XYZ file of N, CA, C and O in Angstrom:
500
model
N -24.550 -74.029 95.099
C -23.471 -74.732 94.907
C -23.534 -76.223 94.981
O -24.495 -76.648 95.495
N -22.572 -76.550 94.283
C -22.652 -78.152 93.771
C -21.476 -79.073 94.545
O -20.248 -78.172 94.209
N -21.507 -79.883 95.263
C -20.669 -80.867 95.876
C -20.159 -81.325 94.805
O -21.237 -82.482 94.186
N -18.681 -81.695 94.271
C -18.541 -82.500 93.189
C -17.176 -83.272 93.627
O -17.011 -84.033 92.780
N -17.181 -83.477 94.898
C -16.320 -84.492 95.334
C -16.519 -84.711 96.934
O -16.649 -83.648 97.504
N -16.345 -85.745 97.453
C -16.611 -85.839 98.769
C -15.605 -87.132 99.380
O -16.373 -88.463 98.991
N -14.528 -87.299 99.912
C -13.878 -88.003 100.366
C -12.797 -87.659 101.743
O -12.901 -87.031 101.751
N -12.325 -88.933 102.332
C -11.446 -88.725 103.676
C -10.065 -88.175 103.062
O -10.031 -88.719 101.576
N -9.251 -87.760 103.597
C -8.148 -86.804 103.418
C -7.381 -86.990 104.659
O -7.798 -86.609 105.673
N -6.396 -87.435 104.430
C -5.443 -87.543 105.541
C -4.023 -86.635 105.603
O -3.412 -86.717 104.389
N -3.751 -85.665 106.009
C -3.051 -84.407 106.383
C -1.756 -85.280 107.406
O -2.127 -85.502 108.429
N -0.665 -85.340 106.961
C 0.419 -85.810 107.598
C 1.582 -85.586 107.089
O 2.076 -85.029 106.238
N 2.904 -85.710 108.018
C 4.039 -85.246 107.599
C 4.894 -86.657 107.499
O 5.780 -86.640 106.926
N 3.956 -87.826 107.363
C 4.708 -89.212 106.561
C 3.907 -89.747 105.341
O 3.378 -90.832 105.651
N 3.777 -88.916 104.480
C 2.891 -89.143 103.658
C 3.314 -90.359 102.609
O 2.459 -91.506 102.406
N 4.716 -90.656 102.427
C 5.081 -91.998 101.689
C 4.761 -92.984 102.830
O 4.469 -93.899 102.239
N 4.761 -93.152 103.643
C 4.137 -94.531 104.782
C 2.424 -94.444 104.888
O 2.163 -95.908 104.622
N 1.844 -93.627 104.668
C 0.569 -93.735 104.549
C 0.124 -94.185 103.317
O -0.682 -94.987 103.123
N 0.905 -93.739 102.164
C 0.536 -94.013 100.571
C 0.998 -95.791 100.407
O 0.322 -96.429 100.099
N 1.973 -95.924 100.886
C 2.371 -97.573 101.102
C 1.373 -98.626 101.804
O 0.931 -99.366 101.261
N 0.830 -97.989 103.025
C -0.303 -98.759 103.636
C -1.477 -99.038 102.886
O -1.982 -99.979 102.410
N -2.021 -97.553 102.303
C -2.797 -97.740 101.150
C -2.881 -98.616 100.353
O -3.721 -99.335 99.813
N -1.583 -98.547 99.468
C -1.255 -99.546 98.242
C -1.216 -100.984 98.686
O -1.958 -102.030 97.905
N -0.772 -101.243 100.365
C -1.079 -102.676 100.858
C -2.674 -103.042 100.542
O -2.900 -104.292 100.578
N -3.599 -102.115 100.856
C -4.928 -102.628 100.964
C -5.661 -102.329 99.269
O -6.911 -102.474 99.297
N -4.826 -102.174 98.396
C -5.167 -102.195 97.082
C -5.571 -100.807 96.209
O -6.358 -100.911 95.204
N -5.085 -99.780 96.912
C -5.241 -98.546 96.791
C -4.256 -98.183 95.618
O -2.989 -98.548 95.852
N -4.553 -97.357 94.639
C -3.403 -97.033 93.630
C -3.286 -95.465 93.296
O -4.462 -94.934 93.569
N -2.277 -94.832 93.174
C -2.432 -93.518 93.219
C -3.115 -93.161 91.533
O -2.723 -93.650 90.747
N -3.924 -92.180 91.880
C -4.659 -91.915 90.835
C -4.550 -90.541 90.036
O -4.453 -90.083 88.857
N -3.972 -89.582 91.134
C -3.431 -87.998 90.789
C -2.500 -87.544 91.850
O -2.708 -88.185 93.159
N -1.774 -86.543 90.987
C -0.955 -86.260 92.213
C -0.721 -84.882 91.573
O -0.362 -84.383 90.658
N -0.816 -84.006 92.874
C -0.394 -82.513 92.692
C 0.819 -82.349 93.785
O 0.859 -82.540 95.087
N 2.018 -81.708 93.389
C 2.975 -81.310 93.870
C 2.765 -79.718 94.290
O 2.644 -79.069 93.160
N 3.346 -79.393 95.430
C 3.092 -77.738 95.598
C 4.295 -77.512 96.512
O 4.004 -77.450 97.903
N 5.246 -77.248 96.376
C 6.609 -77.363 97.191
C 6.601 -76.028 98.116
O 7.116 -75.973 99.013
N 5.751 -75.149 97.775
C 5.630 -73.954 98.569
C 4.676 -74.055 99.669
O 3.384 -74.339 99.100
N 4.317 -73.429 100.661
C 3.271 -73.114 101.355
C 3.076 -74.454 102.562
O 4.067 -75.090 102.885
N 1.764 -74.130 103.074
C 1.442 -75.072 104.009
C 1.532 -76.769 103.503
O 1.676 -77.717 104.239
N 0.971 -76.832 102.163
C 0.606 -78.138 101.634
C 2.102 -78.598 100.812
O 2.313 -77.798 100.194
N 2.510 -79.539 100.992
C 3.664 -80.013 99.913
C 3.397 -80.933 98.607
O 4.027 -80.777 97.998
N 2.174 -81.315 99.050
C 1.884 -82.049 97.751
C 0.486 -82.970 98.200
O 0.215 -83.169 99.402
N -0.127 -83.380 97.312
C -1.323 -84.394 97.672
C -1.316 -85.340 96.578
O -1.228 -85.060 95.363
N -1.870 -86.535 97.161
C -1.927 -87.611 96.208
C -3.278 -88.106 96.394
O -3.646 -88.416 97.707
N -4.037 -88.433 95.453
C -5.128 -89.339 95.402
C -5.436 -90.640 95.118
O -4.581 -90.872 94.162
N -5.409 -91.525 96.007
C -5.390 -93.012 95.755
C -7.034 -93.661 95.584
O -7.952 -92.896 95.974
N -7.275 -94.447 94.485
C -8.192 -95.100 94.496
C -8.198 -96.600 94.229
O -7.053 -97.161 94.226
N -9.434 -97.452 94.836
C -9.131 -98.523 94.906
C -9.991 -98.999 93.612
O -10.734 -98.470 93.090
N -10.206 -100.573 93.213
C -10.698 -101.197 92.115
C -12.364 -100.830 92.458
O -13.019 -100.827 91.394
N -13.112 -100.387 93.676
C -14.425 -100.500 93.735
C -14.687 -98.592 93.542
O -15.761 -98.189 93.632
N -13.562 -97.997 93.253
C -13.778 -96.262 93.340
C -13.523 -95.718 94.361
O -14.080 -94.491 94.560
N -13.281 -96.344 95.809
C -13.008 -95.533 96.662
C -12.162 -94.631 96.609
O -10.934 -95.158 96.120
N -12.130 -93.443 97.235
C -10.795 -92.550 97.223
C -10.562 -92.080 98.523
O -11.329 -92.103 99.274
N -9.330 -91.869 98.527
C -8.818 -90.869 100.073
C -7.459 -90.317 99.582
O -6.764 -90.484 98.490
N -7.265 -89.311 100.024
C -6.401 -88.452 99.792
C -5.070 -88.549 100.718
O -5.686 -88.268 101.793
N -4.033 -87.895 100.350
C -2.977 -88.161 101.214
C -2.415 -86.614 100.951
O -1.861 -86.822 99.808
N -2.169 -86.319 102.014
C -1.525 -84.625 101.944
C -0.275 -84.472 102.776
O -0.631 -84.410 103.965
N 0.687 -83.894 102.168
C 1.865 -83.958 102.974
C 1.953 -82.289 103.628
O 1.784 -81.541 102.613
N 2.181 -82.569 104.864
C 2.165 -80.985 105.531
C 2.949 -81.356 106.771
O 2.693 -82.399 107.599
N 3.695 -80.391 107.186
C 4.515 -80.397 108.663
C 3.660 -79.309 109.473
O 4.119 -79.095 110.452
N 2.392 -78.974 108.974
C 1.714 -77.935 109.864
C 1.095 -78.362 111.143
O 0.715 -77.518 112.100
N 0.726 -79.611 111.117
C 0.182 -80.444 112.600
C 1.258 -81.079 113.172
O 2.135 -81.938 112.635
N 0.945 -80.896 114.604
C 1.748 -81.796 115.145
C 1.689 -83.355 114.908
O 2.265 -84.186 115.077
N 0.403 -83.573 114.607
C 0.116 -84.958 114.422
C -0.540 -85.431 113.075
O -1.271 -84.364 112.637
N -0.831 -86.509 112.880
C -1.740 -86.500 111.683
C -3.545 -86.115 111.988
O -3.741 -86.484 112.959
N -3.628 -85.827 110.758
C -5.158 -85.586 110.807
C -6.065 -85.940 109.745
O -5.375 -85.962 108.778
N -7.302 -86.692 110.074
C -8.152 -86.853 109.251
C -9.126 -85.892 109.016
O -9.979 -85.601 110.048
N -9.571 -85.774 107.520
C -10.526 -84.243 107.503
C -11.191 -85.112 106.388
O -11.205 -86.125 105.456
N -12.430 -84.507 106.330
C -13.453 -84.864 104.863
C -13.086 -83.879 103.609
O -13.335 -82.730 104.202
N -12.563 -83.983 102.763
C -12.339 -83.180 101.773
C -13.845 -82.964 100.840
O -14.384 -84.244 100.343
N -14.208 -82.075 100.474
C -15.385 -81.588 100.197
C -15.133 -80.721 99.111
O -14.672 -79.432 99.198
N -15.198 -81.002 97.897
C -15.009 -80.240 96.636
C -16.138 -79.659 96.228
O -17.210 -80.299 96.098
N -16.214 -78.136 95.839
C -17.246 -77.434 95.595
C -17.075 -76.628 94.430
O -16.046 -76.515 93.940
N -18.345 -76.200 93.362
C -17.911 -75.527 92.324
C -17.973 -74.040 92.439
O -17.403 -73.589 91.872
N -18.145 -73.731 94.010
C -18.391 -72.508 94.165
C -17.677 -72.236 95.787
O -18.446 -72.429 96.937
N -16.390 -71.868 95.811
C -15.687 -71.914 96.955
C -16.276 -70.818 97.923
O -17.046 -71.000 99.248
N -16.882 -69.594 97.656
C -17.221 -68.736 98.574
C -18.845 -68.878 99.085
O -19.193 -68.964 100.325
N -19.283 -69.854 98.190
C -20.940 -69.946 98.959
C -20.762 -71.377 99.712
O -21.372 -71.041 100.614
N -19.939 -71.903 99.553
C -19.592 -73.017 100.585
C -18.813 -72.745 101.458
O -19.239 -73.171 102.805
N -17.935 -71.669 101.479
C -17.245 -71.337 102.811
C -18.669 -70.610 103.665
O -18.630 -70.815 105.118
N -19.610 -69.916 103.196
C -20.712 -69.304 103.944
C -21.518 -70.085 104.337
O -22.135 -69.910 105.552
N -21.891 -71.355 103.721
C -22.777 -72.418 104.337
C -22.262 -72.812 105.545
O -23.010 -73.054 106.557
N -20.766 -73.300 105.398
C -20.475 -74.069 106.456
C -20.407 -72.908 107.627
O -20.598 -73.158 109.007
N -19.686 -71.738 107.496
C -19.633 -70.587 108.355
C -21.419 -70.547 109.220
O -21.472 -70.504 110.193
N -22.403 -70.621 108.424
C -23.617 -70.370 108.748
C -24.237 -71.503 109.877
O -25.319 -71.304 110.422
N -23.359 -72.602 109.707
C -23.739 -73.842 110.712
C -22.683 -74.236 111.497
O -22.543 -74.985 112.333
N -21.843 -72.600 111.942
C -21.080 -72.822 113.436
C -19.683 -72.867 112.520
O -18.749 -73.075 113.677
N -19.497 -73.251 111.608
C -17.720 -73.582 111.208
C -16.803 -72.629 111.121
O -17.662 -71.432 111.282
N -15.764 -72.987 111.685
C -14.957 -71.578 111.606
C -13.626 -72.250 110.927
O -13.215 -73.369 111.155
N -12.694 -71.218 110.494
C -11.572 -71.386 109.672
C -10.484 -71.921 110.530
O -10.235 -70.904 111.531
N -10.068 -72.959 110.657
C -9.186 -73.278 111.905
C -8.021 -72.853 111.664
O -6.949 -72.609 112.568
N -7.311 -71.999 110.555
C -6.120 -71.379 110.365
C -6.577 -69.893 110.410
O -5.394 -68.801 110.467
N -7.879 -69.343 110.971
C -8.077 -67.934 110.987
C -8.846 -67.457 109.843
O -8.889 -68.196 108.520
N -9.689 -66.679 110.165
C -10.712 -66.002 109.267
C -10.342 -65.709 108.003
O -11.097 -65.844 106.726
N -9.320 -65.002 107.870
C -8.752 -64.507 106.610
C -7.707 -65.345 106.122
O -7.445 -64.773 104.915
N -7.480 -66.618 106.274
C -6.249 -67.538 105.573
C -6.986 -68.302 104.867
O -8.132 -69.436 105.214
N -6.950 -68.107 103.429
C -7.501 -69.160 102.513
C -6.458 -69.352 101.412
O -5.423 -68.574 101.249
N -6.312 -70.819 101.263
C -5.097 -71.568 101.015
C -5.261 -71.741 99.361
O -6.449 -71.987 98.718
N -4.355 -71.014 98.712
C -4.797 -70.717 97.501
C -3.245 -70.930 96.397
O -2.106 -70.860 97.021
N -3.596 -71.984 95.534
C -2.340 -72.869 94.860
C -2.741 -72.779 93.376
O -3.891 -72.104 92.836
N -1.796 -73.155 92.733
C -2.217 -72.786 91.476
C -3.254 -73.895 90.809
O -4.021 -73.229 89.721
N -3.669 -74.682 91.666
C -5.034 -75.455 91.046
C -6.104 -75.618 91.708
O -7.061 -76.304 91.271
N -5.887 -75.309 93.278
C -7.386 -74.912 93.825
C -7.085 -73.977 95.196
O -6.179 -73.300 95.221
N -8.296 -73.915 95.768
C -8.506 -72.746 96.712
C -9.390 -73.169 97.813
O -9.964 -74.336 97.574
N -8.961 -73.124 99.154
C -9.167 -74.380 100.228
C -9.214 -73.768 101.432
O -8.505 -72.612 101.400
N -9.955 -74.123 102.444
C -9.698 -73.941 103.745
C -10.354 -74.879 104.636
O -10.861 -75.800 104.294
N -9.478 -75.003 105.924
C -9.618 -76.082 106.788
C -10.787 -75.617 107.771
O -10.283 -74.675 108.779
N -11.767 -75.931 107.520
C -12.894 -75.605 108.430
C -13.211 -76.621 109.457
O -13.334 -77.671 109.275
N -13.564 -76.219 110.701
C -13.777 -76.878 111.771
C -15.229 -76.391 112.477
O -15.492 -75.579 112.631
N -16.081 -77.562 112.806
C -17.416 -77.749 113.278
C -16.925 -77.138 114.830
O -16.157 -77.725 115.314
N -18.512 -76.611 115.249
C -18.412 -76.767 116.799
C -18.075 -77.799 117.698
O -17.604 -77.750 118.735
N -18.550 -79.090 117.156
C -17.992 -80.147 117.789
C -16.739 -80.730 117.419
O -16.143 -81.935 118.044
N -15.935 -80.119 116.349
C -14.539 -80.766 116.604
C -14.306 -81.545 115.029
O -13.165 -81.523 114.797
N -15.250 -81.772 114.428
C -14.959 -82.634 113.350
C -14.710 -81.572 112.067
O -14.815 -80.375 111.794
N -13.593 -82.033 111.171
C -13.391 -80.914 109.938
C -13.539 -81.585 108.751
O -13.745 -82.320 108.341
N -13.789 -80.271 107.784
C -14.097 -80.575 106.433
C -13.030 -79.494 105.936
O -12.892 -78.353 106.125
N -12.320 -80.234 104.717
C -11.529 -79.210 103.958
C -12.133 -78.843 102.829
O -12.519 -79.701 101.661
N -12.688 -77.753 102.693
C -13.495 -77.418 101.540
C -12.552 -76.882 100.469
O -11.183 -76.195 100.679
N -12.509 -77.309 99.131
C -12.012 -77.176 98.186
C -12.689 -76.749 96.698
O -13.951 -77.314 96.743
N -12.115 -76.047 95.980
C -12.470 -75.597 95.067
C -11.543 -75.733 93.653
O -10.101 -75.146 93.906
N -11.619 -76.674 92.889
C -10.635 -77.411 91.638
C -10.488 -75.736 91.127
O -11.826 -75.634 90.046
N -9.334 -75.401 90.705
C -9.214 -74.066 89.640
C -9.002 -74.825 88.500
O -7.564 -75.234 88.188
N -9.846 -74.642 87.356
C -9.309 -75.284 85.889
C -8.809 -74.395 85.274
O -9.191 -73.028 85.298
N -7.877 -74.969 84.585
C -7.122 -74.037 83.548
C -8.046 -73.679 82.553
O -8.760 -74.473 81.747
N -7.901 -72.407 81.810
C -8.960 -72.101 80.769
C -8.121 -72.416 79.420
O -6.989 -72.422 79.383
């Protein structure tokens, strides 16, 4: 398994406010995915001039904002097994994998409580 991306991601029901805050810090929208169905309403990748990235993901699934580490991998199943072997559990349940047109993901939580949003980008053939 190869890690293809690694950055913070904010899951929030106030994505417009968070995006405006990061814009004031010099971040610009680099990529945007809309997903009107399901747990995630959309995701925006912001980058600054130095190449630092943060994702802002719109969701009403959590009572408060959550910051996670987004880890993109080239093999979701292998990444999932690796995290499980280190005690991580799927925060949404063992059989709940988030699948959308462009990605496959799981919200994994460590035994000590930090979260990794494991993602595999699905490329169009």
